[in-house]
mmCIF file of C-alpha atoms and ligand atoms in Angstrom:
data_model
loop_
_atom_site.group_PDB
_atom_site.id
_atom_site.type_symbol
_atom_site.label_atom_id
_atom_site.label_comp_id
_atom_site.label_asym_id
_atom_site.label_seq_id
_atom_site.Cartn_x
_atom_site.Cartn_y
_atom_site.Cartn_z
ATOM 1 C CA MET A 1 -11.752 -25.775 15.408
ATOM 2 C CA THR A 2 -13.608 -22.478 15.850
ATOM 3 C CA GLU A 3 -16.529 -21.630 13.616
ATOM 4 C CA THR A 4 -18.674 -18.485 13.502
ATOM 5 C CA LEU A 5 -21.538 -17.669 11.156
ATOM 6 C CA PHE A 6 -21.836 -13.923 10.494
ATOM 7 C CA THR A 7 -25.408 -12.924 9.680
ATOM 8 C CA GLY A 8 -27.318 -9.654 9.325
ATOM 9 C CA ILE A 9 -25.391 -8.648 6.189
ATOM 10 C CA SER A 10 -27.553 -6.393 3.984
ATOM 11 C CA GLN A 11 -25.095 -6.743 1.096
ATOM 12 C CA LEU A 12 -21.911 -8.762 0.819
ATOM 13 C CA VAL A 13 -19.825 -7.181 -1.928
ATOM 14 C CA THR A 14 -16.583 -8.600 -3.272
ATOM 15 C CA PRO A 15 -14.346 -8.977 -6.296
ATOM 16 C CA ALA A 16 -13.333 -12.501 -7.271
ATOM 17 C CA SER A 17 -9.897 -13.603 -6.110
ATOM 18 C CA GLY A 18 -7.343 -11.724 -8.068
ATOM 19 C CA PRO A 19 -5.623 -9.881 -9.438
ATOM 20 C CA GLN A 20 -8.286 -8.481 -11.736
ATOM 21 C CA ARG A 21 -7.347 -6.428 -14.777
ATOM 22 C CA GLY A 22 -9.120 -4.137 -17.222
ATOM 23 C CA ALA A 23 -12.898 -4.413 -17.396
ATOM 24 C CA ALA A 24 -12.892 -7.360 -14.957
ATOM 25 C CA MET A 25 -12.030 -4.851 -12.217
ATOM 26 C CA ARG A 26 -15.671 -3.685 -12.390
ATOM 27 C CA GLU A 27 -17.148 -7.151 -11.894
ATOM 28 C CA LEU A 28 -18.222 -7.447 -8.272
ATOM 29 C CA THR A 29 -20.364 -10.153 -6.720
ATOM 30 C CA VAL A 30 -23.199 -8.651 -4.657
ATOM 31 C CA ILE A 31 -25.193 -10.981 -2.391
ATOM 32 C CA GLU A 32 -28.221 -9.415 -0.679
ATOM 33 C CA ASN A 33 -29.174 -10.657 2.823
ATOM 34 C CA ALA A 34 -25.979 -12.649 3.023
ATOM 35 C CA ALA A 35 -24.123 -14.730 5.580
ATOM 36 C CA LEU A 36 -20.446 -15.550 5.943
ATOM 37 C CA LEU A 37 -19.054 -18.633 7.665
ATOM 38 C CA VAL A 38 -15.591 -18.316 9.197
ATOM 39 C CA ARG A 39 -13.656 -21.393 10.265
ATOM 40 C CA ASP A 40 -10.260 -21.035 11.942
ATOM 41 C CA GLY A 41 -9.685 -17.587 10.476
ATOM 42 C CA LEU A 42 -10.576 -18.532 6.920
ATOM 43 C CA ILE A 43 -13.773 -18.109 4.945
ATOM 44 C CA ALA A 44 -15.503 -21.479 4.761
ATOM 45 C CA TRP A 45 -18.743 -20.472 3.046
ATOM 46 C CA VAL A 46 -20.474 -17.368 1.604
ATOM 47 C CA GLY A 47 -24.065 -17.129 0.403
ATOM 48 C CA ALA A 48 -27.650 -16.095 1.086
ATOM 49 C CA GLU A 49 -28.476 -16.148 4.808
ATOM 50 C CA LYS A 50 -31.498 -18.379 4.276
ATOM 51 C CA GLU A 51 -29.228 -21.046 2.791
ATOM 52 C CA ALA A 52 -26.550 -20.825 5.480
ATOM 53 C CA PRO A 53 -25.302 -23.963 7.224
ATOM 54 C CA SER A 54 -26.334 -24.123 10.894
ATOM 55 C CA THR A 55 -23.592 -23.453 13.426
ATOM 56 C CA PRO A 56 -23.593 -23.183 17.220
ATOM 57 C CA GLU A 57 -22.045 -19.717 17.160
ATOM 58 C CA THR A 58 -23.540 -16.824 15.218
ATOM 59 C CA HIS A 59 -22.676 -13.128 15.120
ATOM 60 C CA ASP A 60 -25.431 -10.807 13.898
ATOM 61 C CA LEU A 61 -23.924 -7.729 12.234
ATOM 62 C CA GLY A 62 -27.252 -5.899 12.359
ATOM 63 C CA GLY A 63 -28.119 -5.370 8.694
ATOM 64 C CA VAL A 64 -25.054 -3.578 7.306
ATOM 65 C CA ALA A 65 -22.874 -4.007 4.217
ATOM 66 C CA VAL A 66 -19.764 -6.189 4.327
ATOM 67 C CA VAL A 67 -16.752 -5.838 2.025
ATOM 68 C CA PRO A 68 -13.261 -7.398 2.081
ATOM 69 C CA GLY A 69 -10.655 -5.843 4.367
ATOM 70 C CA LEU A 70 -8.681 -3.225 2.463
ATOM 71 C CA VAL A 71 -4.983 -3.693 1.743
ATOM 72 C CA ASP A 72 -2.710 -0.650 1.779
ATOM 73 C CA PRO A 73 0.111 -1.628 -0.606
ATOM 74 C CA HIS A 74 2.287 1.478 -0.169
ATOM 75 C CA THR A 75 3.158 3.355 3.019
ATOM 76 C CA HIS A 76 6.128 5.039 4.622
ATOM 77 C CA ALA A 77 4.488 4.853 8.054
ATOM 78 C CA VAL A 78 7.765 4.898 10.007
ATOM 79 C CA TRP A 79 9.378 8.330 10.228
ATOM 80 C CA ALA A 80 10.545 10.867 12.795
ATOM 81 C CA GLY A 81 10.397 14.657 12.658
ATOM 82 C CA ASN A 82 7.891 16.488 10.514
ATOM 83 C CA ARG A 83 7.639 18.314 7.196
ATOM 84 C CA LEU A 84 5.477 21.221 8.285
ATOM 85 C CA ALA A 85 7.967 23.830 7.068
ATOM 86 C CA ASP A 86 8.087 22.111 3.654
ATOM 87 C CA PHE A 87 4.325 22.214 3.534
ATOM 88 C CA GLU A 88 4.268 25.960 4.125
ATOM 89 C CA ALA A 89 6.997 26.499 1.514
ATOM 90 C CA ARG A 90 5.183 24.353 -1.019
ATOM 91 C CA VAL A 91 1.848 26.078 -0.637
ATOM 92 C CA ALA A 92 3.754 29.351 -1.111
ATOM 93 C CA GLY A 93 4.929 27.987 -4.480
ATOM 94 C CA VAL A 94 8.255 26.142 -3.971
ATOM 95 C CA PRO A 95 8.120 22.777 -5.831
ATOM 96 C CA TYR A 96 8.672 19.479 -3.966
ATOM 97 C CA GLU A 97 11.652 18.591 -6.220
ATOM 98 C CA THR A 98 13.298 21.968 -5.533
ATOM 99 C CA ILE A 99 13.041 21.431 -1.763
ATOM 100 C CA LEU A 100 14.522 17.944 -2.186
ATOM 101 C CA ALA A 101 17.345 19.147 -4.473
ATOM 102 C CA ALA A 102 18.213 21.845 -1.882
ATOM 103 C CA GLY A 103 18.722 19.184 0.814
ATOM 104 C CA GLY A 104 15.293 19.435 2.454
ATOM 105 C CA GLY A 105 12.241 17.264 1.961
ATOM 106 C CA ILE A 106 13.056 13.551 2.156
ATOM 107 C CA ARG A 107 16.582 14.451 3.290
ATOM 108 C CA SER A 108 15.252 16.271 6.358
ATOM 109 C CA SER A 109 13.119 13.228 7.281
ATOM 110 C CA ILE A 110 16.250 11.112 6.876
ATOM 111 C CA ALA A 111 18.162 13.278 9.344
ATOM 112 C CA ALA A 112 15.367 13.050 11.941
ATOM 113 C CA THR A 113 14.702 9.343 11.428
ATOM 114 C CA ALA A 114 18.360 8.334 11.486
ATOM 115 C CA ALA A 115 18.625 9.951 14.931
ATOM 116 C CA ALA A 116 15.704 7.956 16.422
ATOM 117 C CA SER A 117 15.897 4.646 18.318
ATOM 118 C CA ILE A 118 13.834 1.601 17.383
ATOM 119 C CA GLU A 119 11.592 2.242 20.407
ATOM 120 C CA GLN A 120 11.017 5.852 19.363
ATOM 121 C CA LEU A 121 10.206 4.799 15.795
ATOM 122 C CA VAL A 122 7.724 2.188 17.077
ATOM 123 C CA THR A 123 6.032 4.756 19.322
ATOM 124 C CA LEU A 124 5.734 7.245 16.459
ATOM 125 C CA ALA A 125 4.448 4.725 13.911
ATOM 126 C CA ARG A 126 1.894 2.897 16.091
ATOM 127 C CA PRO A 127 -0.881 5.553 16.026
ATOM 128 C CA ARG A 128 -0.463 5.933 12.259
ATOM 129 C CA LEU A 129 -1.048 2.214 11.792
ATOM 130 C CA VAL A 130 -3.999 2.353 14.199
ATOM 131 C CA ALA A 131 -5.504 5.117 12.020
ATOM 132 C CA LEU A 132 -4.983 3.069 8.849
ATOM 133 C CA ARG A 133 -6.557 -0.013 10.427
ATOM 134 C CA HIS A 134 -9.483 2.046 11.716
ATOM 135 C CA SER A 135 -10.048 3.227 8.118
ATOM 136 C CA GLY A 136 -10.329 -0.395 6.946
ATOM 137 C CA ALA A 137 -6.759 -1.576 6.285
ATOM 138 C CA THR A 138 -6.309 -5.191 7.371
ATOM 139 C CA THR A 139 -2.879 -5.588 5.690
ATOM 140 C CA ILE A 140 -0.374 -2.753 5.374
ATOM 141 C CA GLU A 141 2.932 -2.515 3.541
ATOM 142 C CA VAL A 142 5.552 -0.392 5.340
ATOM 143 C CA LYS A 143 8.773 0.805 3.733
ATOM 144 C CA SER A 144 12.115 1.815 5.173
ATOM 145 C CA GLY A 145 13.869 4.588 3.251
ATOM 146 C CA TYR A 146 14.464 7.342 5.776
ATOM 147 C CA GLY A 147 17.616 5.680 7.089
ATOM 148 C CA MET A 148 20.148 6.195 4.287
ATOM 149 C CA ASP A 149 23.039 4.851 6.350
ATOM 150 C CA PHE A 150 22.622 1.111 6.546
ATOM 151 C CA GLU A 151 22.271 0.863 10.319
ATOM 152 C CA ALA A 152 19.466 3.399 10.336
ATOM 153 C CA GLU A 153 17.763 1.603 7.433
ATOM 154 C CA VAL A 154 17.903 -1.681 9.363
ATOM 155 C CA ARG A 155 16.577 0.078 12.507
ATOM 156 C CA MET A 156 13.522 1.158 10.528
ATOM 157 C CA LEU A 157 12.922 -2.444 9.418
ATOM 158 C CA ARG A 158 13.353 -3.676 12.990
ATOM 159 C CA ALA A 159 10.717 -1.161 14.088
ATOM 160 C CA VAL A 160 8.368 -2.674 11.476
ATOM 161 C CA GLN A 161 9.235 -6.131 12.823
ATOM 162 C CA VAL A 162 8.230 -5.039 16.360
ATOM 163 C CA LEU A 163 4.960 -3.558 15.063
ATOM 164 C CA SER A 164 4.210 -6.789 13.186
ATOM 165 C CA HIS A 165 3.134 -8.275 16.517
ATOM 166 C CA GLU A 166 0.193 -5.859 16.507
ATOM 167 C CA PHE A 167 -0.631 -5.423 12.802
ATOM 168 C CA ASP A 168 -0.426 -7.465 9.580
ATOM 169 C CA LEU A 169 2.516 -5.717 7.958
ATOM 170 C CA LEU A 170 4.667 -6.382 4.887
ATOM 171 C CA PRO A 171 8.110 -4.804 5.241
ATOM 172 C CA THR A 172 9.883 -3.357 2.190
ATOM 173 C CA LEU A 173 13.471 -2.131 1.994
ATOM 174 C CA LEU A 174 13.280 1.209 0.161
ATOM 175 C CA ILE A 175 16.414 2.648 -1.427
ATOM 176 C CA HIS A 176 15.118 6.178 -1.440
ATOM 177 C CA VAL A 177 17.620 8.928 -2.280
ATOM 178 C CA PRO A 178 21.344 8.755 -3.053
ATOM 179 C CA PRO A 179 23.900 10.378 -0.764
ATOM 180 C CA THR A 180 25.316 13.641 -2.067
ATOM 181 C CA GLU A 181 28.832 12.136 -2.083
ATOM 182 C CA ASN A 182 30.232 8.685 -2.922
ATOM 183 C CA ARG A 183 27.111 7.664 -4.746
ATOM 184 C CA GLU A 184 28.764 4.775 -6.551
ATOM 185 C CA ASP A 185 30.084 3.327 -3.266
ATOM 186 C CA TYR A 186 26.599 3.645 -1.806
ATOM 187 C CA VAL A 187 24.915 1.725 -4.624
ATOM 188 C CA ARG A 188 27.608 -0.944 -4.434
ATOM 189 C CA GLY A 189 27.125 -1.185 -0.665
ATOM 190 C CA VAL A 190 23.364 -1.513 -1.088
ATOM 191 C CA CYS A 191 23.879 -4.430 -3.481
ATOM 192 C CA ASP A 192 26.766 -6.166 -1.709
ATOM 193 C CA THR A 193 26.058 -5.490 1.972
ATOM 194 C CA LEU A 194 22.611 -4.100 2.805
ATOM 195 C CA ILE A 195 20.462 -6.346 0.598
ATOM 196 C CA PRO A 196 22.263 -9.580 1.627
ATOM 197 C CA GLU A 197 21.903 -8.635 5.316
ATOM 198 C CA VAL A 198 18.217 -7.751 5.004
ATOM 199 C CA ALA A 199 17.539 -10.970 3.091
ATOM 200 C CA ALA A 200 19.507 -13.136 5.529
ATOM 201 C CA GLU A 201 17.579 -11.742 8.496
ATOM 202 C CA SER A 202 14.199 -11.809 6.684
ATOM 203 C CA LEU A 203 13.725 -8.126 7.472
ATOM 204 C CA ALA A 204 11.899 -7.375 4.201
ATOM 205 C CA THR A 205 9.967 -9.254 1.558
ATOM 206 C CA ALA A 206 10.689 -6.776 -1.245
ATOM 207 C CA VAL A 207 13.105 -4.070 -2.333
ATOM 208 C CA ASP A 208 11.815 -0.752 -3.691
ATOM 209 C CA VAL A 209 13.778 2.061 -5.357
ATOM 210 C CA PHE A 210 12.842 5.711 -6.018
ATOM 211 C CA CYS A 211 13.722 5.935 -9.731
ATOM 212 C CA GLU A 212 13.616 9.617 -10.600
ATOM 213 C CA ALA A 213 15.750 12.465 -11.936
ATOM 214 C CA GLU A 214 16.397 13.644 -8.332
ATOM 215 C CA ALA A 215 16.937 10.120 -6.993
ATOM 216 C CA PHE A 216 18.233 6.883 -8.634
ATOM 217 C CA SER A 217 18.812 6.342 -12.358
ATOM 218 C CA VAL A 218 17.397 3.455 -14.374
ATOM 219 C CA GLU A 219 20.854 1.854 -14.491
ATOM 220 C CA GLU A 220 21.255 2.066 -10.691
ATOM 221 C CA THR A 221 17.731 0.700 -10.246
ATOM 222 C CA TRP A 222 18.588 -2.248 -12.477
ATOM 223 C CA ARG A 223 21.662 -3.077 -10.381
ATOM 224 C CA ILE A 224 19.722 -2.870 -7.119
ATOM 225 C CA PHE A 225 16.880 -5.000 -8.526
ATOM 226 C CA ALA A 226 19.355 -7.617 -9.765
ATOM 227 C CA ALA A 227 20.906 -7.849 -6.291
ATOM 228 C CA ALA A 228 17.454 -8.102 -4.666
ATOM 229 C CA GLN A 229 16.338 -10.880 -6.987
ATOM 230 C CA ALA A 230 19.614 -12.748 -6.523
ATOM 231 C CA HIS A 231 18.810 -12.820 -2.786
ATOM 232 C CA GLY A 232 15.252 -14.035 -3.269
ATOM 233 C CA LEU A 233 13.562 -10.695 -2.629
ATOM 234 C CA LYS A 234 10.756 -9.341 -4.770
ATOM 235 C CA VAL A 235 11.060 -5.911 -6.358
ATOM 236 C CA LYS A 236 8.770 -2.899 -6.743
ATOM 237 C CA LEU A 237 9.390 0.660 -7.865
ATOM 238 C CA HIS A 238 8.552 4.326 -7.289
ATOM 239 C CA ALA A 239 8.487 5.564 -10.893
ATOM 240 C CA ASP A 240 7.122 8.306 -13.142
ATOM 241 C CA GLN A 241 6.288 10.591 -10.199
ATOM 242 C CA PHE A 242 7.763 13.654 -11.896
ATOM 243 C CA HIS A 243 9.478 12.315 -15.039
ATOM 244 C CA ALA A 244 9.033 9.106 -17.039
ATOM 245 C CA ILE A 245 12.734 8.195 -17.318
ATOM 246 C CA GLY A 246 12.309 4.476 -18.086
ATOM 247 C CA GLY A 247 11.834 2.950 -14.636
ATOM 248 C CA THR A 248 8.367 1.614 -15.395
ATOM 249 C CA GLU A 249 9.568 -0.227 -18.491
ATOM 250 C CA LEU A 250 12.532 -1.692 -16.564
ATOM 251 C CA ALA A 251 10.313 -2.830 -13.685
ATOM 252 C CA CYS A 252 7.806 -4.516 -16.014
ATOM 253 C CA TRP A 253 10.634 -6.247 -17.839
ATOM 254 C CA MET A 254 12.146 -7.491 -14.557
ATOM 255 C CA GLY A 255 8.830 -8.845 -13.271
ATOM 256 C CA ALA A 256 8.311 -6.308 -10.479
ATOM 257 C CA LEU A 257 5.308 -6.822 -8.221
ATOM 258 C CA SER A 258 4.210 -3.238 -8.794
ATOM 259 C CA VAL A 259 5.163 0.156 -10.136
ATOM 260 C CA ASP A 260 3.852 2.944 -7.960
ATOM 261 C CA HIS A 261 3.041 6.665 -8.534
ATOM 262 C CA LEU A 262 2.738 6.954 -12.371
ATOM 263 C CA GLU A 263 1.587 10.591 -12.290
ATOM 264 C CA ALA A 264 3.866 11.355 -15.264
ATOM 265 C CA SER A 265 3.211 8.116 -17.163
ATOM 266 C CA GLY A 266 2.325 8.392 -20.839
ATOM 267 C CA PRO A 267 1.141 5.925 -23.504
ATOM 268 C CA ALA A 268 4.419 3.928 -23.531
ATOM 269 C CA GLN A 269 4.336 3.311 -19.768
ATOM 270 C CA ILE A 270 0.614 2.492 -19.827
ATOM 271 C CA ALA A 271 1.227 -0.022 -22.626
ATOM 272 C CA ALA A 272 4.154 -1.598 -20.736
ATOM 273 C CA LEU A 273 2.041 -2.062 -17.597
ATOM 274 C CA ALA A 274 -0.941 -3.390 -19.531
ATOM 275 C CA ALA A 275 1.256 -5.983 -21.239
ATOM 276 C CA SER A 276 2.858 -7.173 -17.978
ATOM 277 C CA GLU A 277 1.876 -8.917 -14.754
ATOM 278 C CA THR A 278 3.129 -5.903 -12.796
ATOM 279 C CA VAL A 279 0.423 -4.088 -10.834
ATOM 280 C CA ALA A 280 0.044 -0.337 -11.474
ATOM 281 C CA THR A 281 -0.332 1.240 -8.027
ATOM 282 C CA ILE A 282 -1.727 4.750 -7.981
ATOM 283 C CA LEU A 283 -1.550 7.101 -5.013
ATOM 284 C CA PRO A 284 -4.225 9.809 -5.104
ATOM 285 C CA GLY A 285 -3.086 11.331 -1.799
ATOM 286 C CA VAL A 286 0.033 12.601 -3.609
ATOM 287 C CA THR A 287 -2.064 14.248 -6.306
ATOM 288 C CA LEU A 288 -4.132 15.963 -3.637
ATOM 289 C CA HIS A 289 -1.262 17.016 -1.377
ATOM 290 C CA LEU A 290 1.348 18.023 -3.975
ATOM 291 C CA GLY A 291 -1.097 19.272 -6.587
ATOM 292 C CA LEU A 292 0.481 16.931 -9.133
ATOM 293 C CA PRO A 293 -1.313 15.627 -12.202
ATOM 294 C CA ALA A 294 -3.358 12.525 -11.347
ATOM 295 C CA ALA A 295 -2.000 9.148 -12.410
ATOM 296 C CA PRO A 296 -3.930 7.868 -15.453
ATOM 297 C CA GLY A 297 -6.018 5.300 -13.588
ATOM 298 C CA ARG A 298 -8.820 5.321 -16.141
ATOM 299 C CA ALA A 299 -6.453 4.900 -19.100
ATOM 300 C CA LEU A 300 -4.547 2.106 -17.329
ATOM 301 C CA ILE A 301 -7.723 0.108 -16.728
ATOM 302 C CA ASP A 302 -9.010 0.768 -20.232
ATOM 303 C CA ALA A 303 -5.678 -0.516 -21.583
ATOM 304 C CA GLY A 304 -6.120 -3.720 -19.556
ATOM 305 C CA ALA A 305 -3.751 -3.134 -16.628
ATOM 306 C CA ALA A 306 -4.312 -4.336 -13.047
ATOM 307 C CA VAL A 307 -4.588 -1.145 -10.975
ATOM 308 C CA ALA A 308 -4.183 -0.910 -7.201
ATOM 309 C CA VAL A 309 -4.613 2.108 -4.915
ATOM 310 C CA GLY A 310 -2.604 2.986 -1.806
ATOM 311 C CA THR A 311 -2.293 5.842 0.663
ATOM 312 C CA ASP A 312 1.487 6.411 0.269
ATOM 313 C CA LEU A 313 1.221 7.589 3.885
ATOM 314 C CA ASN A 314 4.358 9.699 4.440
ATOM 315 C CA PRO A 315 5.191 13.119 5.889
ATOM 316 C CA GLY A 316 6.209 14.820 2.636
ATOM 317 C CA SER A 317 3.994 13.896 -0.269
ATOM 318 C CA SER A 318 0.909 12.255 1.233
ATOM 319 C CA PRO A 319 -0.085 12.725 4.883
ATOM 320 C CA LEU A 320 -3.117 10.541 4.254
ATOM 321 C CA PHE A 321 -4.003 8.311 7.216
ATOM 322 C CA SER A 322 -7.054 6.606 5.692
ATOM 323 C CA VAL A 323 -7.064 3.843 3.099
ATOM 324 C CA GLN A 324 -10.823 4.363 2.696
ATOM 325 C CA MET A 325 -10.100 7.966 1.753
ATOM 326 C CA ALA A 326 -7.477 6.812 -0.788
ATOM 327 C CA LEU A 327 -10.160 4.572 -2.300
ATOM 328 C CA ALA A 328 -12.678 7.440 -2.361
ATOM 329 C CA LEU A 329 -10.113 9.854 -3.875
ATOM 330 C CA SER A 330 -9.226 7.421 -6.669
ATOM 331 C CA VAL A 331 -12.815 7.752 -7.889
ATOM 332 C CA ARG A 332 -12.634 11.559 -7.898
ATOM 333 C CA LEU A 333 -9.035 12.075 -9.059
ATOM 334 C CA ASN A 334 -8.115 9.044 -11.174
ATOM 335 C CA GLY A 335 -11.421 8.249 -12.847
ATOM 336 C CA LEU A 336 -11.984 4.813 -11.297
ATOM 337 C CA THR A 337 -15.554 3.640 -10.901
ATOM 338 C CA PRO A 338 -16.612 2.772 -7.334
ATOM 339 C CA ALA A 339 -16.487 -0.939 -8.218
ATOM 340 C CA GLU A 340 -13.003 -0.616 -9.729
ATOM 341 C CA ALA A 341 -11.826 1.270 -6.659
ATOM 342 C CA LEU A 342 -12.951 -1.580 -4.377
ATOM 343 C CA THR A 343 -11.052 -4.100 -6.503
ATOM 344 C CA ALA A 344 -8.019 -1.792 -6.580
ATOM 345 C CA CYS A 345 -7.948 -1.611 -2.761
ATOM 346 C CA THR A 346 -8.520 -5.331 -2.129
ATOM 347 C CA VAL A 347 -7.383 -8.150 -4.438
ATOM 348 C CA ASN A 348 -5.219 -5.923 -6.615
ATOM 349 C CA ALA A 349 -3.524 -4.260 -3.657
ATOM 350 C CA ALA A 350 -2.876 -7.741 -2.242
ATOM 351 C CA ALA A 351 -1.358 -8.795 -5.586
ATOM 352 C CA ALA A 352 0.885 -5.717 -5.446
ATOM 353 C CA LEU A 353 2.337 -7.330 -2.303
ATOM 354 C CA GLY A 354 2.538 -10.810 -3.829
ATOM 355 C CA LEU A 355 -0.413 -12.033 -1.722
ATOM 356 C CA SER A 356 -3.184 -14.182 -3.186
ATOM 357 C CA ASP A 357 -4.828 -15.338 0.066
ATOM 358 C CA ARG A 358 -6.827 -12.180 0.849
ATOM 359 C CA GLY A 359 -8.863 -9.378 -0.661
ATOM 360 C CA SER A 360 -11.821 -11.463 -1.823
ATOM 361 C CA LEU A 361 -14.671 -12.873 0.259
ATOM 362 C CA SER A 362 -14.666 -16.379 -1.139
ATOM 363 C CA ALA A 363 -14.107 -19.823 0.336
ATOM 364 C CA GLY A 364 -10.519 -20.505 1.315
ATOM 365 C CA MET A 365 -9.483 -16.861 1.626
ATOM 366 C CA ARG A 366 -8.488 -15.161 4.865
ATOM 367 C CA ALA A 367 -11.525 -13.886 6.762
ATOM 368 C CA ASP A 368 -10.435 -10.234 6.665
ATOM 369 C CA PHE A 369 -13.565 -8.128 6.241
ATOM 370 C CA LEU A 370 -15.244 -4.855 7.133
ATOM 371 C CA ALA A 371 -18.731 -4.214 8.475
ATOM 372 C CA LEU A 372 -19.804 -0.725 7.406
ATOM 373 C CA HIS A 373 -22.171 1.587 9.299
ATOM 374 C CA ASP A 374 -24.591 1.564 6.380
ATOM 375 C CA PRO A 375 -26.586 -1.109 4.523
ATOM 376 C CA ASP A 376 -25.303 0.238 1.158
ATOM 377 C CA TRP A 377 -21.637 -0.531 0.392
ATOM 378 C CA ARG A 378 -21.354 2.524 -1.847
ATOM 379 C CA GLU A 379 -20.901 4.661 1.282
ATOM 380 C CA LEU A 380 -17.310 3.346 1.165
ATOM 381 C CA PRO A 381 -16.273 5.073 -2.114
ATOM 382 C CA TYR A 382 -18.653 7.977 -1.459
ATOM 383 C CA THR A 383 -17.756 9.237 2.019
ATOM 384 C CA LEU A 384 -15.094 11.922 2.528
ATOM 385 C CA GLY A 385 -13.880 12.902 5.982
ATOM 386 C CA ALA A 386 -16.022 10.600 8.127
ATOM 387 C CA ASN A 387 -15.371 6.901 8.575
ATOM 388 C CA PRO A 388 -17.946 4.628 6.936
ATOM 389 C CA VAL A 389 -16.178 1.563 8.429
ATOM 390 C CA ARG A 390 -17.756 0.330 11.680
ATOM 391 C CA ASP A 391 -15.866 -2.905 12.453
ATOM 392 C CA VAL A 392 -12.622 -4.330 11.124
ATOM 393 C CA PHE A 393 -12.275 -8.136 11.292
ATOM 394 C CA VAL A 394 -8.893 -9.783 10.778
ATOM 395 C CA LYS A 395 -9.004 -13.584 10.424
ATOM 396 C CA GLY A 396 -12.580 -13.411 11.644
ATOM 397 C CA VAL A 397 -11.765 -11.513 14.853
ATOM 398 C CA LYS A 398 -12.618 -7.874 15.608
HETATM 399 O O1 NIG B 1 6.223 7.987 -2.332
HETATM 400 N N1 NIG B 1 8.599 9.983 -3.946
HETATM 401 C C1 NIG B 1 9.288 9.483 -3.121
HETATM 402 N N2 NIG B 1 8.986 9.003 -1.933
HETATM 403 C C2 NIG B 1 7.785 9.269 -1.216
HETATM 404 C C3 NIG B 1 7.785 10.594 -0.550
HETATM 405 C C4 NIG B 1 8.575 10.589 0.655
HETATM 406 C C5 NIG B 1 8.670 11.922 1.297
HETATM 407 O O2 NIG B 1 8.407 12.980 0.695
HETATM 408 O O3 NIG B 1 9.067 11.889 2.471
HETATM 409 C C6 NIG B 1 6.559 9.105 -2.074
HETATM 410 O O4 NIG B 1 5.956 10.099 -2.501
HETATM 411 FE FE1 FE B 2 6.057 6.288 -1.647
#
């Protein structure tokens, strides 16, 4: 048994174990002059330092704020090539969907990624994951989706598997854009071949689909979800990024872990999410980078939904390498309060991955936590462009 008492915590700030929805997202516990006891990677005790149990080993954090490790519930951190030409075209006025419909955008990342080996993909993704961890992410979801052909899709998931030795990753099979020909054969192959193979080899814990006018229809999404669930995989969805075509309602009805994006969601989609267990994951990096409307974070919380925030780290719509910055942007762009943003990036982001063992600093949870540079935790939602996170502890180890 290993046991360490962390002391010198000016403020320990945490949501209760989650998910938290609606007004409860604002309810944080704040303990001044706190201590945290870690036993074998789990939190054994939390409270005021003067009441702490005595232990042989202590670690003085020096009088700074401590918050739970952040969870990034949505990334596309594995890709090859770049989208710098798209970026220039977009800032000159060409819309993202137009670039995609013309065969660029995601399709150009697919061409570059499909040509890369597993080793090359690992080498490209590693520094991106290091940047996310440095920004406070202790658990990171990583999607495939730039493979298209099944072998390339599986290579992406194998790259995630290799990187799982260095980071806490949750792999998701993303069915991203349809081929320009033989679309029906492709969807059938996804359901009958790719999903069974991925499930049999435990290469992913969930299946995601990009449900959009330029990507997969609601009917195709339903078929892919049904195949995923039949093979014991969870489901989640990219929906309402440009058009609300019904994906959110389908995902809520099918018990999806989360629906992500939601920039184009209206009252019907907000009501569907609020009435379901499905987490509403918003991605402020996309709003910033594509100049899209912001997802209605405020309205979702006011309606009683459980909202999470992610980076959506990817080369095309959100080159955002900091989960802390995603948290800070959700306050500016989506109307979350600082307290709600912390909950969104911790217990709710964990729930968006089907995890209930992390995201809250309470007894029995994983000892994933951050020591900030500052005694006041509000530096975390406040700071833009510098890193307020000093130390990242995963299972009690830096
Ligand atoms: O989450 N919208 C679809 N998929 C990604 C973007 C991927 C890309 O542009 O390469 C997203 O925004
Ligand atoms: Fe995405």
